[in-house]
Each structure stands twice: as C-alpha cells, then as structure tokens.
C-alpha cells in the first residue's frame, strides 16, 4: 500500500481559543452528527476517545476529545523497553537520582547537538515528584539537529509538555494536526497526544516543562477584569490533517511505524504497520496548542514599587492549594517601567517557591555581570528559600539610575518556571552537561557594596543598651 499524504495548504490555519470546545474535519462529513460513537462512524472511521481527565472530573475541569481515525491506537504489538532512553539515567521518579541542594545555580548556554532529534535531545535537568503518582514536574533542556523520522511518533504518558522554543523552528505534526512553533512562541502537547518534530530551519534548542499533575490553566484575573495577560483567543489549536497508510489490516504488512512513549520517565517502543497520524477529524477540548508570547498583555506598576512577578503569569498549573501553583509559567517581556522612587529591577528575596529561569533572547535586567552571565540558552535555579536578586552591577546601576519612563528588555524575553515544590537537579544538570557556572555566587553578589551609614551619635553597641 503506497503512502498517501494529504497535504492541506491550509494545514497552518489554526482554530482559536484556550480549552474551548472545538471541532475540525480534514474531510467534510467525517464527524458524526449528534452523537460521538455511532454504530458505524462516517467514512468507515473508528471513533476513539482521548481522556485528559477522569471521566467523572467536574464539568469545568473535564477535558477530552473524540478522534475519528483510520485505525485505533490500540492496534500495535506490545511495547518493549528501549533501555537506552535519554531518561534512563535521569529518572525523576527515583529520589536518589535527584539532588536536592539549596545552592543557587546558573548554567552557561546549553550546547547544540546535531546528532539528536527532539526526543533523543531532551534532557531532564531538574524536577520534583513522581509521574506514577501524577504529582510534580520535570524541567528539560532540548537540543536537536535532526527531524524525527517521518515514520516515528512520540507521546508522553507522564504529563503535558510545555515547550519554550529558544533557538530554531519546530514544525510539530501531532495526531490532531500541525503546529509551527518559532522562538518567542510556546506550545503545549497534552499527555497522550502523539507527535513528530520536524526542524525546517536547522538546529533547535529550548526549554520544556512537563506537568505530571492536572493541566495548565489561564491565571485568574481578579481585579484586572475580564481581559489581560494572555488572552484566551490567542491560543491556537491545529486543524485536522492525516496520512493514509495502513497495510491490509491492522496487523498485516511490514511494521513501518515506530511509536515511542515515555512512561515513568523510561522509554518504551512498539512498531506497527499503520501510520499513527490517521486522524481525519476530531472534536473536544483536549488538544495541543501554541501561543505567541508577543501577544501577552503586560501589566505593571504605574505608581511606585516593583510588583510580584505573578502579574506576568502566562499559564498556571494549580496544586490542590488555592493560589499555589505546582508550576507557573511566567515571562519577562519588553515593557515600560515608570514607577517613581522605586528600585525597579527585582528586589532581593527568598521565595517559598522554587524558581527555574531561562532566557529566550536579549538580556535580563537583574543580571548584567559574571564571566558567563545569564545568557540566551542558559538557565538558573533559585530553589526554595535560596536568597537571590540583582547582581552587584545591576544593583548599583538601578540604585543610581535617573527614574525616567524607560523601556526595558527591548528584543529580550526571560521566563520562569516557578513551583511550590522544592526542585531536585539531575546528574545531567549538575555534571554531565558541564555548564554549571562555578563562580555564580561570588560574581553576582560577592561585589555588593555596603551602603549602610550609622547615623552620628548611634554607637555600635547601642542595641545592647536598649
Ligand atoms: O528572581 C528573579 O529574577 C525572578 C523575579 C522577578 C521579579 O520581578 C520579582 C521576583 C522574582 O523572583
Ligand atoms: Fe526570584
């Protein structure tokens, strides 16, 4: 059976909306009308339900989609452990393999790698929790120089993957359609959705956050009102797009397609005769989506003081405690600073939450100095209660700056994965990547000046006299 791929010129058309109920047909009439699972679905397709939540999850949380495909996903031989997966030595579920340390960490830009594709180029750098308990997160760096094989597909059984493109373009074919993700764009591939990553512009590098529990949501807007930050209509979902290659029956024919899944941070593989990209139509609210960070409606202080960075939250994954995220995705895009009598960069602080940061482009206003500095493609981690803030050069600059309205961060964008969980670092993150900056603390804060001036008449031991 020759492979027939239906190339839809409109494959990069998108449907708009965050967690909206959407429907799309690559062939008119492929969706059943008025029901989900007719005795014989239209066009001889199989109906397959993809659940993103428990069947009985409350209506406002419930996420699922119905896929109408040539053959169901179940039609494949058993999975076999690959044993050689990039996660084998980096199991987030094995506490022994994550080192929990209070040290502030900063990494030089991670190396590009021409030999890997998106999956083999994914490195778990830090994490917390356990995917089998559906609790916690994994933080990744990816670097790839090759497109995934056109006869391969990958899905994560462990969680939803938020991908932050830093360098290079990802052209992602998912079961539900295509997403083109460029630097300054992000996408989310939900748990279970099969995909294949192509690199139309050459090597890529970026960051990713895997969410073992729940799903990303838009943050509450509270007194901001009904619009602002990331607006729901700017999230883009694919339109249906499929290939036709299925052997004579589900099992007959040579096994041409490889499907790999990450299950408990180990890789398992199966081979099947039919393409996994055979979904002709789908409807539901469980789907991959992309978002252009340039569309973020940034809000800040127009009077005084530096607000909490929660005002820059793009997406938030709630824990069971209200207002406490297992992961917030926060950005620091170009914006005007106008606050009067204010130290404008981030204050010095110690946070209950752990902060992993990356830089997509440009420079970050709290970090000017250091041998390597905080550079695009690099990262930092300030774990629970680890003190951090501007380096000495940034502090002196901002302390002495004339406070005119100022546009900061032109052409730049830093981001933060912020978690209520303390984060452990993998062996790859601490050693194998060889990017940890040895002198981060000293270079950032070693040169802080003492500005304290004891008022005249106050003796050094006056506190003892009171
Ligand atoms: O530490 C950081 O650089 C991130 C950050 C930025 C900010 O504006 C306020 C708090 C915060 O943690
Ligand atoms: Fe911070």
mmCIF file of C-alpha atoms and ligand atoms in Angstrom, residues 349 351 355 382 388 416, ligand 2:
data_model
loop_
_atom_site.group_PDB
_atom_site.id
_atom_site.type_symbol
_atom_site.label_atom_id
_atom_site.label_comp_id
_atom_site.label_asym_id
_atom_site.label_seq_id
_atom_site.Cartn_x
_atom_site.Cartn_y
_atom_site.Cartn_z
ATOM 1 C CA UNK A 349 14.283 37.921 48.027
ATOM 2 C CA UNK A 351 10.991 32.601 47.961
ATOM 3 C CA UNK A 355 12.419 29.460 40.547
ATOM 4 C CA UNK A 382 16.981 29.524 42.840
ATOM 5 C CA UNK A 388 18.870 35.858 45.195
ATOM 6 C CA UNK A 416 10.476 31.413 34.838
HETATM 7 FE FE1 LIG B 2 13.278 35.320 42.193
#
